[in-house]
Structure formats: structure tokens, C-alpha cells
XYZ file of C-alpha atoms in Angstrom:
683
model
C -5.854 -90.732 -33.721
C -2.654 -90.143 -31.795
C -4.171 -87.186 -29.935
C -7.047 -89.368 -28.781
C -4.634 -92.021 -27.551
C -2.747 -89.309 -25.701
C -5.861 -88.286 -23.788
C -6.858 -91.858 -22.971
C -3.465 -93.366 -22.164
C -0.825 -90.819 -21.186
C -2.881 -87.679 -20.648
C -3.113 -88.259 -16.914
C -4.943 -85.656 -14.836
C -4.481 -85.327 -11.102
C -7.882 -84.736 -9.567
C -8.572 -82.111 -6.896
C -8.693 -84.686 -4.127
C -5.285 -86.135 -4.982
C -5.914 -89.456 -6.767
C -4.545 -90.117 -10.240
C -7.186 -91.041 -12.784
C -7.864 -90.863 -16.497
C -9.116 -87.553 -17.936
C -12.697 -88.825 -18.270
C -12.802 -90.024 -14.652
C -11.123 -86.871 -13.470
C -13.585 -84.614 -15.225
C -16.444 -86.753 -13.919
C -15.266 -86.148 -10.380
C -15.005 -82.431 -11.126
C -18.563 -82.368 -12.411
C -19.770 -83.938 -9.199
C -18.558 -81.031 -7.131
C -15.423 -82.243 -5.355
C -14.101 -78.749 -4.837
C -11.796 -78.211 -1.847
C -12.254 -75.133 0.293
C -9.500 -72.546 0.128
C -9.207 -72.402 3.872
C -11.256 -73.113 6.913
C -12.641 -70.572 9.320
C -10.377 -69.770 12.257
C -10.826 -72.420 14.895
C -11.302 -71.198 18.377
C -11.861 -72.754 21.728
C -15.159 -71.586 23.258
C -15.063 -69.091 26.068
C -14.702 -70.881 29.400
C -18.141 -71.828 30.658
C -17.235 -71.321 34.313
C -19.882 -70.202 36.751
C -18.970 -67.297 38.966
C -20.571 -64.953 41.453
C -22.720 -62.655 39.281
C -23.325 -60.140 42.047
C -19.624 -59.890 42.704
C -18.879 -59.242 39.032
C -21.512 -56.554 38.774
C -20.519 -54.701 41.910
C -16.800 -54.688 41.191
C -17.274 -52.322 38.261
C -17.414 -49.448 40.715
C -14.927 -50.814 43.188
C -11.597 -48.947 43.346
C -8.636 -51.049 42.276
C -6.296 -50.803 45.237
C -2.862 -52.440 45.423
C -4.139 -54.777 48.118
C -6.662 -56.335 45.714
C -4.368 -56.668 42.710
C -2.531 -59.838 41.812
C 1.042 -59.462 40.448
C 1.691 -60.715 36.934
C 4.463 -63.296 36.787
C 7.152 -61.688 34.631
C 7.785 -64.778 32.553
C 7.268 -65.443 28.894
C 4.676 -68.108 29.803
C 2.185 -65.470 30.929
C 0.040 -64.403 27.926
C 0.122 -60.647 28.620
C 3.840 -60.525 29.315
C 4.598 -62.876 26.395
C 2.590 -60.731 23.957
C 4.327 -57.549 25.100
C 7.683 -59.199 24.459
C 6.741 -60.920 21.195
C 5.129 -57.858 19.606
C 7.637 -55.431 21.166
C 4.834 -53.352 22.650
C 5.190 -50.484 25.063
C 4.999 -51.865 28.594
C 1.935 -50.630 30.518
C 3.998 -50.716 33.688
C 7.175 -48.981 34.789
C 10.501 -50.750 34.542
C 11.631 -52.130 37.860
C 8.083 -52.486 39.177
C 5.939 -55.574 39.445
C 3.178 -55.547 36.795
C -0.289 -56.051 38.261
C -3.179 -57.959 36.705
C -5.907 -55.393 36.254
C -8.354 -54.594 33.501
C -6.595 -51.377 32.554
C -3.223 -53.121 32.128
C -4.647 -55.744 29.813
C -6.701 -53.205 27.839
C -3.618 -51.091 27.149
C -1.915 -54.139 25.648
C -5.049 -55.023 23.661
C -5.261 -51.467 22.374
C -1.707 -51.665 21.062
C -2.503 -54.958 19.314
C -5.296 -53.272 17.344
C -2.611 -51.064 15.772
C -0.249 -53.944 15.009
C 0.200 -54.841 11.328
C 1.003 -58.461 12.180
C -1.652 -60.982 11.065
C -1.332 -62.932 14.322
C -2.278 -59.920 16.450
C -5.937 -60.994 16.561
C -5.063 -64.417 17.936
C -2.796 -62.867 20.550
C -5.559 -60.449 21.591
C -8.049 -63.289 21.954
C -5.609 -65.269 24.103
C -5.377 -62.325 26.494
C -9.162 -61.966 26.582
C -9.600 -65.649 27.390
C -6.969 -65.403 30.105
C -8.886 -62.487 31.625
C -12.052 -64.604 31.574
C -10.346 -67.567 33.170
C -9.064 -65.272 35.928
C -12.198 -63.160 36.232
C -11.719 -61.693 39.676
C -12.678 -58.081 40.297
C -9.584 -56.129 39.240
C -8.696 -58.244 36.196
C -12.126 -58.997 34.768
C -12.594 -58.110 31.079
C -14.905 -55.254 30.193
C -16.503 -54.146 26.950
C -13.302 -52.319 25.951
C -11.472 -55.658 26.130
C -14.091 -57.267 23.898
C -14.107 -54.424 21.379
C -10.314 -54.485 21.096
C -10.378 -58.165 20.136
C -13.189 -57.577 17.626
C -11.217 -54.679 16.116
C -8.190 -56.939 15.621
C -10.260 -59.483 13.698
C -12.002 -56.812 11.617
C -8.611 -55.806 10.142
C -7.513 -59.292 9.061
C -7.062 -60.173 5.394
C -7.044 -58.093 2.244
C -8.900 -57.896 -1.050
C -5.749 -58.281 -3.154
C -6.106 -62.008 -3.778
C -8.433 -64.946 -3.147
C -6.542 -66.050 -0.056
C -6.762 -62.581 1.509
C -10.465 -62.302 0.730
C -11.123 -65.709 2.276
C -9.215 -64.622 5.375
C -11.430 -61.524 5.555
C -14.564 -63.652 5.421
C -13.268 -66.116 8.002
C -12.196 -63.328 10.368
C -15.582 -61.605 10.080
C -17.423 -64.818 10.930
C -15.062 -65.427 13.834
C -15.593 -61.931 15.218
C -19.341 -62.549 15.144
C -18.897 -65.806 17.051
C -16.818 -63.991 19.682
C -19.597 -61.399 20.013
C -22.283 -64.051 20.444
C -20.224 -65.991 23.000
C -19.765 -62.805 24.995
C -23.506 -62.178 24.960
C -24.074 -65.727 26.199
C -21.610 -65.171 29.034
C -23.421 -61.961 29.960
C -26.780 -63.725 29.993
C -25.282 -66.312 32.376
C -23.855 -63.614 34.635
C -20.263 -64.527 33.845
C -19.247 -61.051 32.650
C -20.377 -57.810 34.210
C -21.245 -55.819 31.103
C -22.837 -56.710 27.783
C -21.574 -55.866 24.304
C -22.434 -52.352 23.146
C -23.092 -50.560 19.875
C -19.362 -50.257 19.180
C -19.143 -54.049 19.363
C -21.864 -54.395 16.746
C -20.405 -51.659 14.554
C -17.032 -53.399 14.595
C -18.504 -56.742 13.521
C -20.670 -54.927 10.978
C -17.554 -53.295 9.513
C -15.803 -56.686 9.344
C -18.628 -58.191 7.286
C -18.796 -55.121 5.063
C -15.045 -55.155 4.500
C -15.175 -58.826 3.494
C -17.972 -58.173 0.996
C -20.562 -60.220 2.912
C -23.363 -57.702 2.593
C -26.063 -60.211 3.541
C -24.314 -60.996 6.830
C -23.818 -57.285 7.463
C -27.549 -56.756 6.976
C -28.263 -59.424 9.589
C -25.978 -57.735 12.140
C -27.537 -54.349 11.375
C -31.049 -55.788 11.765
C -30.036 -57.361 15.077
C -28.743 -54.014 16.286
C -32.031 -52.389 15.243
C -34.033 -55.002 17.137
C -31.961 -54.436 20.268
C -32.503 -50.695 19.943
C -36.248 -51.152 19.553
C -36.355 -53.507 22.541
C -34.554 -51.020 24.752
C -36.729 -48.191 23.415
C -39.672 -49.993 25.024
C -37.860 -49.948 28.372
C -38.350 -46.394 29.607
C -36.285 -47.074 32.729
C -33.028 -47.659 30.877
C -32.092 -44.659 28.762
C -28.454 -45.724 28.818
C -29.311 -48.972 27.020
C -31.322 -47.030 24.438
C -28.234 -45.028 23.519
C -26.019 -48.110 23.646
C -27.929 -50.165 21.066
C -29.754 -47.858 18.677
C -27.880 -47.752 15.287
C -25.929 -44.522 14.947
C -24.457 -42.652 11.996
C -21.458 -44.989 11.949
C -23.747 -48.027 11.667
C -25.653 -46.569 8.730
C -22.570 -45.173 6.988
C -20.791 -48.535 7.231
C -23.610 -50.509 5.643
C -24.254 -47.877 2.967
C -20.552 -47.994 2.135
C -20.747 -51.775 1.763
C -23.604 -51.390 -0.719
C -21.618 -48.699 -2.533
C -18.507 -50.836 -2.970
C -20.620 -53.496 -4.692
C -22.489 -50.948 -6.801
C -25.831 -51.689 -5.106
C -27.246 -48.201 -5.398
C -30.907 -49.059 -4.745
C -30.460 -50.523 -1.220
C -27.875 -47.819 -0.452
C -30.321 -45.004 -1.150
C -33.185 -46.874 0.551
C -31.149 -47.111 3.769
C -30.189 -43.460 3.400
C -33.830 -42.409 3.042
C -34.619 -44.441 6.160
C -32.103 -42.290 8.008
C -33.785 -39.159 6.673
C -37.162 -40.352 7.969
C -36.232 -41.977 11.281
C -32.847 -40.553 12.233
C -30.089 -40.161 13.032
C -29.509 -37.287 10.572
C -27.208 -38.404 7.725
C -23.633 -37.158 7.732
C -21.663 -35.977 4.716
C -20.090 -39.440 4.592
C -23.544 -41.007 4.180
C -24.380 -38.674 1.297
C -21.008 -39.390 -0.311
C -21.458 -43.141 0.043
C -24.755 -42.974 -1.849
C -23.015 -40.948 -4.567
C -20.273 -43.561 -4.673
C -22.853 -46.337 -4.952
C -24.283 -44.712 -8.074
C -20.797 -44.142 -9.505
C -20.182 -47.909 -9.220
C -23.632 -48.958 -10.444
C -25.093 -49.422 -13.906
C -26.642 -45.936 -13.579
C -23.707 -43.596 -12.906
C -25.662 -40.618 -14.294
C -27.974 -40.895 -11.284
C -25.110 -39.542 -9.149
C -25.552 -36.151 -10.827
C -29.261 -36.139 -9.968
C -28.578 -37.134 -6.360
C -25.993 -34.351 -5.970
C -28.493 -31.812 -7.347
C -31.173 -33.098 -4.948
C -28.682 -32.707 -2.106
C -27.906 -29.128 -3.116
C -31.630 -28.318 -3.370
C -32.578 -29.941 -0.035
C -34.109 -27.173 2.072
C -33.528 -29.177 5.257
C -29.769 -28.727 5.064
C -29.560 -25.149 3.809
C -28.706 -23.872 7.281
C -26.469 -26.775 8.271
C -22.972 -26.209 6.935
C -21.786 -29.545 8.352
C -23.716 -31.520 5.733
C -22.975 -29.457 2.657
C -21.263 -31.226 -0.295
C -17.487 -31.160 0.021
C -14.735 -31.578 -2.576
C -14.976 -35.351 -2.320
C -18.699 -35.200 -3.140
C -18.006 -33.436 -6.428
C -15.055 -35.714 -7.176
C -17.271 -38.793 -6.791
C -19.740 -37.367 -9.296
C -16.857 -36.603 -11.677
C -15.806 -40.225 -11.303
C -19.370 -41.344 -12.059
C -19.426 -39.253 -15.239
C -16.067 -40.747 -16.218
C -17.715 -44.205 -16.041
C -20.779 -43.260 -18.074
C -21.186 -44.732 -21.546
C -22.694 -41.465 -22.795
C -19.994 -39.371 -24.449
C -21.949 -36.235 -23.530
C -20.971 -37.001 -19.947
C -17.515 -35.589 -20.685
C -19.053 -32.160 -21.366
C -21.201 -32.501 -18.244
C -18.053 -33.308 -16.289
C -16.374 -30.170 -17.611
C -19.327 -28.023 -16.545
C -19.337 -29.654 -13.116
C -15.597 -29.049 -12.742
C -16.042 -25.368 -13.541
C -18.950 -25.053 -11.074
C -17.140 -26.590 -8.103
C -16.623 -24.177 -5.172
C -13.133 -25.635 -4.761
C -11.078 -28.176 -6.685
C -8.109 -30.343 -5.754
C -5.682 -32.590 -7.628
C -8.168 -35.480 -7.646
C -10.752 -33.249 -9.338
C -8.482 -32.656 -12.304
C -7.098 -36.197 -12.587
C -10.651 -37.587 -12.484
C -11.789 -35.153 -15.166
C -8.799 -36.109 -17.329
C -9.849 -39.764 -16.961
C -13.259 -38.765 -18.351
C -11.645 -36.874 -21.236
C -9.664 -39.956 -22.248
C -12.901 -41.599 -23.346
C -13.040 -39.181 -26.282
C -11.600 -40.224 -29.631
C -9.019 -38.749 -31.965
C -7.007 -35.615 -31.343
C -9.852 -34.112 -29.288
C -8.812 -36.174 -26.272
C -5.354 -34.606 -26.170
C -6.787 -31.103 -26.634
C -9.244 -31.642 -23.765
C -6.483 -32.959 -21.500
C -4.301 -29.956 -22.293
C -7.134 -27.528 -21.418
C -7.674 -29.320 -18.101
C -3.967 -29.148 -17.288
C -3.832 -25.439 -18.091
C -6.619 -24.898 -15.535
C -4.788 -27.032 -12.986
C -1.585 -25.034 -13.394
C -3.527 -21.835 -12.593
C -5.471 -23.282 -9.628
C -3.881 -22.313 -6.323
C -5.460 -25.286 -4.538
C -3.772 -27.831 -6.806
C -0.272 -29.083 -6.108
C 1.269 -30.230 -9.381
C 3.780 -32.895 -8.376
C 5.061 -36.288 -9.488
C 1.989 -38.101 -8.141
C -0.319 -35.742 -10.080
C 1.701 -36.266 -13.271
C 1.755 -40.053 -12.827
C -2.034 -40.184 -12.479
C -2.439 -38.099 -15.638
C -0.129 -40.443 -17.547
C -1.985 -43.568 -16.412
C -5.247 -42.002 -17.582
C -3.692 -41.098 -20.941
C -2.693 -44.747 -21.377
C -6.404 -45.655 -21.654
C -7.109 -43.511 -24.735
C -6.781 -44.761 -28.307
C -5.121 -41.720 -29.903
C -2.000 -42.818 -31.803
C -0.070 -39.693 -30.758
C -0.730 -40.381 -27.063
C 2.743 -41.680 -26.086
C 4.489 -38.760 -27.807
C 2.115 -36.333 -26.042
C 2.916 -38.091 -22.763
C 6.669 -37.638 -23.273
C 6.178 -33.958 -24.069
C 4.012 -33.607 -20.964
C 6.769 -35.064 -18.768
C 9.269 -32.621 -20.255
C 6.926 -29.654 -19.739
C 6.063 -30.457 -16.140
C 9.641 -31.195 -15.095
C 11.151 -28.122 -16.749
C 8.384 -25.528 -16.334
C 6.275 -26.590 -13.337
C 8.854 -27.900 -10.902
C 7.957 -31.590 -10.994
C 10.850 -33.676 -9.669
C 12.381 -35.562 -12.600
C 14.045 -38.087 -10.280
C 10.782 -39.689 -9.176
C 10.626 -43.217 -10.565
C 6.798 -43.311 -10.612
C 6.787 -40.817 -13.501
C 9.013 -43.011 -15.667
C 7.019 -46.125 -14.775
C 3.837 -44.366 -15.885
C 5.513 -43.186 -19.092
C 6.653 -46.744 -19.910
C 3.071 -47.864 -19.249
C 1.825 -45.330 -21.824
C 4.144 -46.746 -24.463
C 3.217 -50.316 -23.534
C -0.507 -49.639 -23.955
C -0.092 -47.687 -27.202
C 0.678 -50.696 -29.394
C 2.878 -48.512 -31.600
C 5.631 -50.194 -33.602
C 8.343 -48.051 -32.031
C 7.077 -48.670 -28.474
C 9.611 -51.433 -27.695
C 12.759 -49.525 -28.714
C 11.524 -46.428 -26.876
C 10.740 -48.372 -23.703
C 14.101 -50.136 -23.773
C 15.792 -46.750 -24.209
C 14.018 -45.398 -21.113
C 15.047 -48.523 -19.185
C 18.697 -48.090 -20.186
C 18.530 -44.420 -19.160
C 17.212 -45.343 -15.709
C 19.777 -48.099 -15.210
C 22.554 -45.576 -15.910
C 21.288 -43.060 -13.308
C 22.511 -42.681 -9.741
C 19.555 -40.728 -8.336
C 16.860 -43.067 -9.597
C 16.996 -46.777 -10.359
C 14.375 -49.040 -11.976
C 12.304 -51.178 -9.616
C 10.174 -54.271 -10.111
C 7.313 -52.183 -11.520
C 9.647 -50.699 -14.135
C 10.701 -54.141 -15.321
C 7.153 -55.543 -15.313
C 5.983 -52.576 -17.405
C 8.822 -53.228 -19.879
C 7.921 -56.926 -20.030
C 4.273 -55.972 -20.565
C 5.319 -53.776 -23.476
C 7.307 -56.645 -24.974
C 4.313 -58.983 -24.535
C 2.072 -56.570 -26.457
C 4.640 -55.991 -29.194
C 3.807 -56.858 -32.794
C 7.295 -58.322 -33.114
C 6.905 -62.111 -32.922
C 10.531 -62.381 -31.739
C 10.101 -60.078 -28.737
C 10.043 -63.159 -26.492
C 13.824 -63.407 -26.950
C 14.359 -59.932 -25.461
C 11.782 -60.631 -22.743
C 13.359 -63.924 -21.668
C 16.817 -62.337 -21.522
C 15.471 -59.499 -19.382
C 13.745 -61.847 -16.945
C 16.839 -64.020 -16.654
C 18.832 -60.892 -15.824
C 16.310 -60.075 -13.105
C 16.651 -63.588 -11.671
C 20.428 -63.239 -11.548
C 20.890 -59.590 -10.552
C 17.515 -58.422 -9.249
C 15.036 -57.187 -8.561
C 13.554 -60.695 -8.143
C 10.773 -61.262 -10.702
C 7.239 -61.303 -9.317
C 4.114 -62.984 -10.612
C 3.403 -60.133 -13.057
C 6.881 -60.389 -14.577
C 6.696 -64.148 -15.103
C 3.119 -63.941 -16.405
C 4.113 -61.276 -18.951
C 6.823 -63.589 -20.260
C 4.312 -66.461 -20.569
C 1.941 -64.142 -22.455
C 4.807 -63.185 -24.721
C 5.459 -66.821 -25.593
C 1.733 -67.294 -26.152
C 1.811 -64.602 -28.858
C 4.876 -66.080 -30.520
C 4.943 -68.559 -33.386
C 7.081 -71.118 -31.592
C 5.679 -74.647 -32.143
C 6.385 -75.704 -28.532
C 5.330 -72.471 -26.829
C 2.941 -74.326 -24.503
C 5.833 -76.423 -23.201
C 7.916 -73.276 -22.742
C 5.053 -71.596 -20.871
C 4.721 -74.629 -18.613
C 8.457 -74.528 -17.839
C 8.141 -70.899 -16.735
C 5.197 -71.877 -14.526
C 7.377 -74.495 -12.832
C 10.115 -71.889 -12.289
C 7.565 -69.709 -10.542
C 6.486 -72.527 -8.252
C 10.122 -73.306 -7.412
C 11.011 -69.671 -6.736
C 11.856 -68.663 -3.174
C 10.152 -65.322 -3.801
C 6.619 -65.460 -2.308
C 5.607 -62.668 -4.694
C 6.239 -65.031 -7.617
C 3.460 -67.423 -6.630
C 1.291 -68.186 -9.720
C -2.202 -66.688 -9.822
C -5.208 -67.381 -12.002
C -3.919 -65.045 -14.740
C -0.701 -67.088 -14.892
C -2.523 -70.387 -15.312
C -4.829 -68.845 -17.907
C -1.792 -67.608 -19.869
C -0.354 -71.145 -19.996
C -3.712 -72.478 -21.227
C -3.818 -69.694 -23.818
C -0.386 -70.717 -25.117
C -1.674 -74.277 -25.530
C -4.886 -73.145 -27.227
C -3.012 -71.176 -29.890
C -0.506 -73.889 -30.752
C -0.111 -74.527 -34.485
C -1.912 -77.827 -35.099
C 0.050 -78.563 -38.273
C 2.762 -80.050 -36.053
C 1.177 -83.212 -34.594
C 3.815 -83.766 -31.920
C 3.592 -80.146 -30.765
C -0.199 -80.478 -30.706
C -0.038 -83.524 -28.450
C 2.440 -81.813 -26.124
C 0.237 -78.712 -25.950
C -2.829 -80.808 -25.078
C -0.858 -82.601 -22.378
C 0.309 -79.257 -20.926
C -3.257 -77.917 -20.963
C -4.696 -80.979 -19.190
C -2.034 -80.924 -16.481
C -2.344 -77.155 -16.029
C -6.130 -77.257 -15.824
C -5.953 -80.015 -13.234
C -3.227 -78.188 -11.299
C -5.302 -75.039 -10.885
C -8.293 -77.132 -9.874
C -6.262 -78.750 -7.076
C -4.477 -75.575 -5.903
C -5.602 -72.705 -3.716
C -6.144 -70.611 -6.858
C -9.758 -70.639 -8.003
C -10.408 -70.997 -11.747
C -12.489 -68.229 -13.265
C -14.595 -67.961 -16.403
C -11.464 -67.281 -18.496
C -9.956 -70.563 -17.245
C -12.989 -72.579 -18.319
C -13.418 -70.709 -21.595
C -9.764 -71.051 -22.565
C -9.717 -74.770 -21.721
C -12.823 -75.275 -23.869
C -10.894 -73.492 -26.612
C -8.013 -75.940 -26.094
C -10.368 -78.885 -26.531
C -11.885 -77.319 -29.653
C -8.520 -76.613 -31.282
C -6.414 -79.595 -30.202
C -8.812 -82.546 -29.905
C -10.515 -84.323 -32.823
C -14.204 -83.524 -33.120
C -15.273 -87.156 -32.679
C -13.558 -87.626 -29.302
C -14.113 -84.473 -27.321
C -17.869 -84.480 -26.680
C -17.758 -86.195 -23.271
C -14.960 -84.044 -21.855
C -16.538 -80.828 -23.200
C -19.809 -81.788 -21.502
C -18.126 -82.496 -18.162
C -16.060 -79.299 -18.208
C -19.115 -77.194 -19.003
C -21.148 -78.876 -16.253
C -18.364 -78.094 -13.800
C -18.295 -74.513 -15.046
C -22.035 -74.238 -14.352
C -21.577 -75.586 -10.822
C -18.846 -73.002 -10.203
C -21.113 -70.159 -11.447
C -18.572 -69.173 -14.103
C -20.627 -69.284 -17.323
C -19.933 -66.019 -19.161
C -20.296 -64.800 -22.721
C -16.668 -65.754 -23.231
C -17.385 -69.321 -22.063
C -20.441 -69.562 -24.334
C -18.391 -68.377 -27.303
C -15.782 -71.066 -26.674
C -18.479 -73.663 -26.012
C -20.007 -73.033 -29.441
C -16.612 -73.764 -30.977
C -16.079 -76.909 -28.896
C -19.579 -78.421 -29.178
C -19.870 -81.093 -31.843
C -23.339 -80.160 -33.164
C -26.045 -77.573 -32.590
C -28.206 -80.242 -30.928
C -25.445 -81.043 -28.441
C -25.079 -77.335 -27.666
C -28.801 -77.090 -26.902
C -28.550 -80.199 -24.755
C -25.673 -78.692 -22.748
C -27.680 -75.497 -22.177
C -30.580 -77.662 -20.894
C -33.174 -75.695 -22.839
C -32.042 -72.272 -21.584
C -31.374 -69.455 -23.996
C -27.920 -67.872 -23.892
C -29.423 -64.564 -22.781
C -31.426 -66.091 -19.899
C -29.188 -68.520 -18.092
C -29.837 -69.593 -14.483
C -28.342 -67.235 -11.925
C -26.476 -70.130 -10.328
C -24.558 -70.606 -13.587
C -23.338 -67.005 -13.786
C -23.209 -65.759 -10.184
C -19.396 -65.770 -9.825
C -18.484 -64.247 -13.182
C -16.311 -61.121 -13.029
C -15.892 -59.930 -16.599
C -13.433 -57.185 -17.511
C -14.463 -54.327 -19.782
C -11.980 -55.481 -22.392
C -13.502 -58.944 -22.557
C -17.015 -57.536 -22.580
C -16.268 -55.416 -25.584
């Protein structure tokens, strides 16, 4: 068939390592694991292994730094300390008109300012200063533990969890901070620095691993700190070392928090109980982190039991410093809002009424729980909660409070929700003093209409947009436009893509510049349309994103998945359109495989759906097998992937062969370890 010829002859796929091969060869290479790393760990030159007088270094810690022993810093941009002060526009640690002197305090002041810098290159600058201090390790300018800890603190802040690149940077920075710590310890053992790393050093590296989600590495650092504490405990002559290395409340709270973020409630409470038995006494933060762990786990109801145990604990009755605070109760409210048991809403209401004191978060969290109810009851429950909030003197009803309520309302399935939301905005702005010129309120209101799926959502959203564009006190921003585009993408009108494309073109010409969410919404809109060449149109938008000068328009995995989805749902009655859609899907799938964006289970599942819908049944077996094998190697086999695999597999025997004898409910952990399924897709 023509589609088969397309795959074999002109359906060229560019493999991840750059060579151009046929689809079969390309997928073979994918199945063999040729996956490029997103980025490499920060490279660093080792600390200078220069021998020096150990006795001199140790004795100079107590030697007064007199002007006669200090060496002037050359005030040129070539000197690392002076260059960093200039480059980062830091406050000079010396007076204008005086000659700066190389001393530990001078360098540490600069390092301390770098820890507060938002620039991503601050960590590298801090390490350059530290290495300079080591290379010039005479008495007054030798680095101390404060110097080390400042550099570690800079690395612990690197990266973010907003995207794959930021998360990889977090992991790399955490590993690098650990290497810096170990190199310092080696220098100390060789007598090349006067003081060893301390507990703050370990806590900083521990926090870096926890922040990057590397709980196993954090456990290793914590265990190392425990071993050091136990070793110094056996040395009765060095009480200072005992205090310096034994894990403290910060150490425990940091690791418990890491468990909590990942919903690992069992190890979180086990570590907490270890504190209760061995010390130090847990702080309120430790209790709250255990509560948070349960709120994120598969057993959110356990948070209620833990809070009750805390309240009944006789050991803390006389200690006001470890009594539950407002945040403790709010975490439990959040846990009840996550529970699948609808009775949890009534439990949340009782807990709200029993709280010694409530704040705005208490009420917004309870409203989020109420929105899990069905029918008109959800709106009645929300109204009762708001009436209590209006009367509570500790609650400040403002635009932020209203916006949070509206975003929670957007999650309920009551058909009158958007109308209720509009009435709520009117009530709060006219009767409760909420500022009606705050854009966040209108953005949240547009979001409510977008999520409602009502037939009149599009005209109402466009009316709100026109109202904002005509105002002088408030103007729509990028979030406003992306919410409008999202509403158009979810519209039942198959022609809404015309309005969406016109709006995005207007943004490109007049601003605000479209971001990745705006472009992706337009692609999703085309995917829902009945255009025969919608996959080609989606691909063209993807190329516009890649050519955009706006860094916020860089395609992400959702964008690529939307293009694949447009190809999958192409009408196969048009043979030419079918061939074009298959070509777009192959090129898009290969492009994401060779980019810094990692494919997820939706990528693999949607591409399997493309093969099932667009390729003849007698020619897709080999490619389906190779794609699924690659999916297994990536740990991305989900229920969604299995559903699409059943549609793409030629026979039941082939499906069993692909699963290698495993049942769908008991797949190897390695096949599923990287799956992150949304609630919507789980449903």
C-alpha cells in the first residue's frame, strides 16, 4: 500500500544520535538504548593538591589578622574576588579609597552575598573564590568552614522543578556539592585546611539532594552524618566534635520533608519515631512534615490519626512550642481534600470548626474538599464556608483569596458553576471590598468558564477578554490569553480553531508574546477539529515555536504529544492526508527523541495509537514491537500505553509475546518506574 511505501521509502526518521536511517533501523537503534543524557554533571577542577605547613594552618586560626600580615588585593578585574564584586554588583567589603586586603573575612563577605544572588552562575563564581583562597592559603586568607558552607549553599539553590532541564540541573548541582564536600574532607585529612566540614556542611548537601528528589542519596549523606556523630560520641575528649556532627533537628526535618514531598509516609514516620526515641526532640516542622507525607501518600486519612495522636501525646502537653499550629490543621484539611472517601468532606468540616484558629488557607483548602461533592450540594457547601470566612476576624478576604476559591470551583462538575463564580466575583467586589482591578480574579474566572465545557463558555470568555482590553486600570496578560485559548481548545465548536489562530496571530504581532502554553493550546484546538490536514497544521505551529525568539515558547513534552495526537485522529478516509499525518508523526516522534525533552508514557501511547490508526495491520508489527521495547527500557509503560498497545498489536498472541509472559497488572518495576500518570488519565 501507499502508506507502507511511505514508511519504507520517504518516511525518514532522524535517530537520536544524528544519523539518517529508515524507520525500522531508527527504531532498532532506539530499542537498543541509544538515549542521550540531558546534560552532564558540572565539571570542576579538583582542589589544588598542594602540600603546606599543617601546623602553621592550625595555629593561624587564633592569630590576630594585623595589617602587617595582610596582602593587598590587586584592584583589577583579573582578580577573582574583585571581578566577582564588579560582575555581580555586590556591596564592597572594603571602604572606597582604601586598598582591599586578602583575608578570610573579606572573601567570606563576598561569598555570603553570592548565596543570596538569583543568578545561576553564582555557584561557579563562589567556587572560583574558594579555589583562589586555597591556592593562596596563607594565614590571613585561608578558607574556613564558613567559606566552604557558602559555596555549598550556592550549589544547593541551583535548578528548579519546573521542567526537565531544571530538575537535571538540581541533580547535577547536588552531586557537585557532595564532591566539593568530600574534596574538602580529603584536604583536611592531608592537613591542607585548618578545619574540617561541620554539621551545617552536611545539612546543606543533604538539603540539595532532598530538593533534587534524590532521596536515596540524601539517606546516604544522613547515614554518613550519623556515623560521624557516633564516632565522635566514642571520643570523650572532644565534646565540640560531638556537637558538630550529631544530626540535629534540621537534619531530621530536611530528610522527613524529602520523604513527604514524594509521598513516602512510612519512612517519614519511621525517621520521626527514631527522633522520639533517640533525640533530638522533634520540632513542630517535623510533625508537620509527617502530616504532609500522609497527605501526599495513598493513605491521606492517616493524617487525621497522626494529628489526633499528636494532640493526645502526654509528652508534649506542657510544651507549648510543639503544639499543632494552623499549618498542622491545614495540612490535614488538604489530606482530607485528597481522600477518595466522600465522607472526608464532612470530616473536613468538623475539623475546620474545631480548629483553635483559622486563616485564609484553612477556608480555601476546605472549599477544595467541598468541590469533590456532586450536584448543587457543592455550591451550597462552598457558600456556607464563605459565610464563615466573612465572619472570621483572622481571615483577610482579598483578591488572592477569591482567586483561590475560583480555581477550586473550576474542578467541580456542577453545570451552574461558572454562573455561581460570576455571582461570587460580583458579591465579593461590591460587598466585601475585594479590588475589582486585580487581573488574577478575571484570569481565574476565565479558567472557570474554560473548565465548565458549557456551550456559552466561548462567547462569555471572549466578552470578558474584550472588557479587559478596553480597561485602563487592568490589562490582560499572557495568562489571560492562554486561559482564553484553553477555553477555545475545549470548545464543542469544531470551528473554534479559526478564532484561536486569529487570537494567537494577534499576540505574535501586538503582544504579549505567546508562550508554550498558548501555542500548545492552539495545537490542541487543531487536533479537535475536523480538518483533514490538521497534523500538518500542528507541525507548522511546532516549527513556529522552535523559530520563536521567545525562550518561553520552547516546545515541551505536552506540545509534542499534542502534535502526535493531531496525527492519530486524522480522518483515514483521505489517503493523502493519512500519509502526511503518518509522516508528521514519525518526524515528531524522532524529534522529541533527539531533543532535550524526554518522552513520557503519553508520547509512547499516542505514537502507538498513530501506528494503529494510520498504518496497515500487515506492516506495523515490527515497528510496534520496537517502540514498545523502547518504552519498556524508558520505564514508561502505563495503563494508557497498554490500552494503545492492544489496539496496535496485530493478534492476541503477539500481544502476549510483547508482554513477555507478564500479566498487565504485574509488570516489571523497570517497565513502569518513570510513569507519572495524571488523575484525569487514570480515571
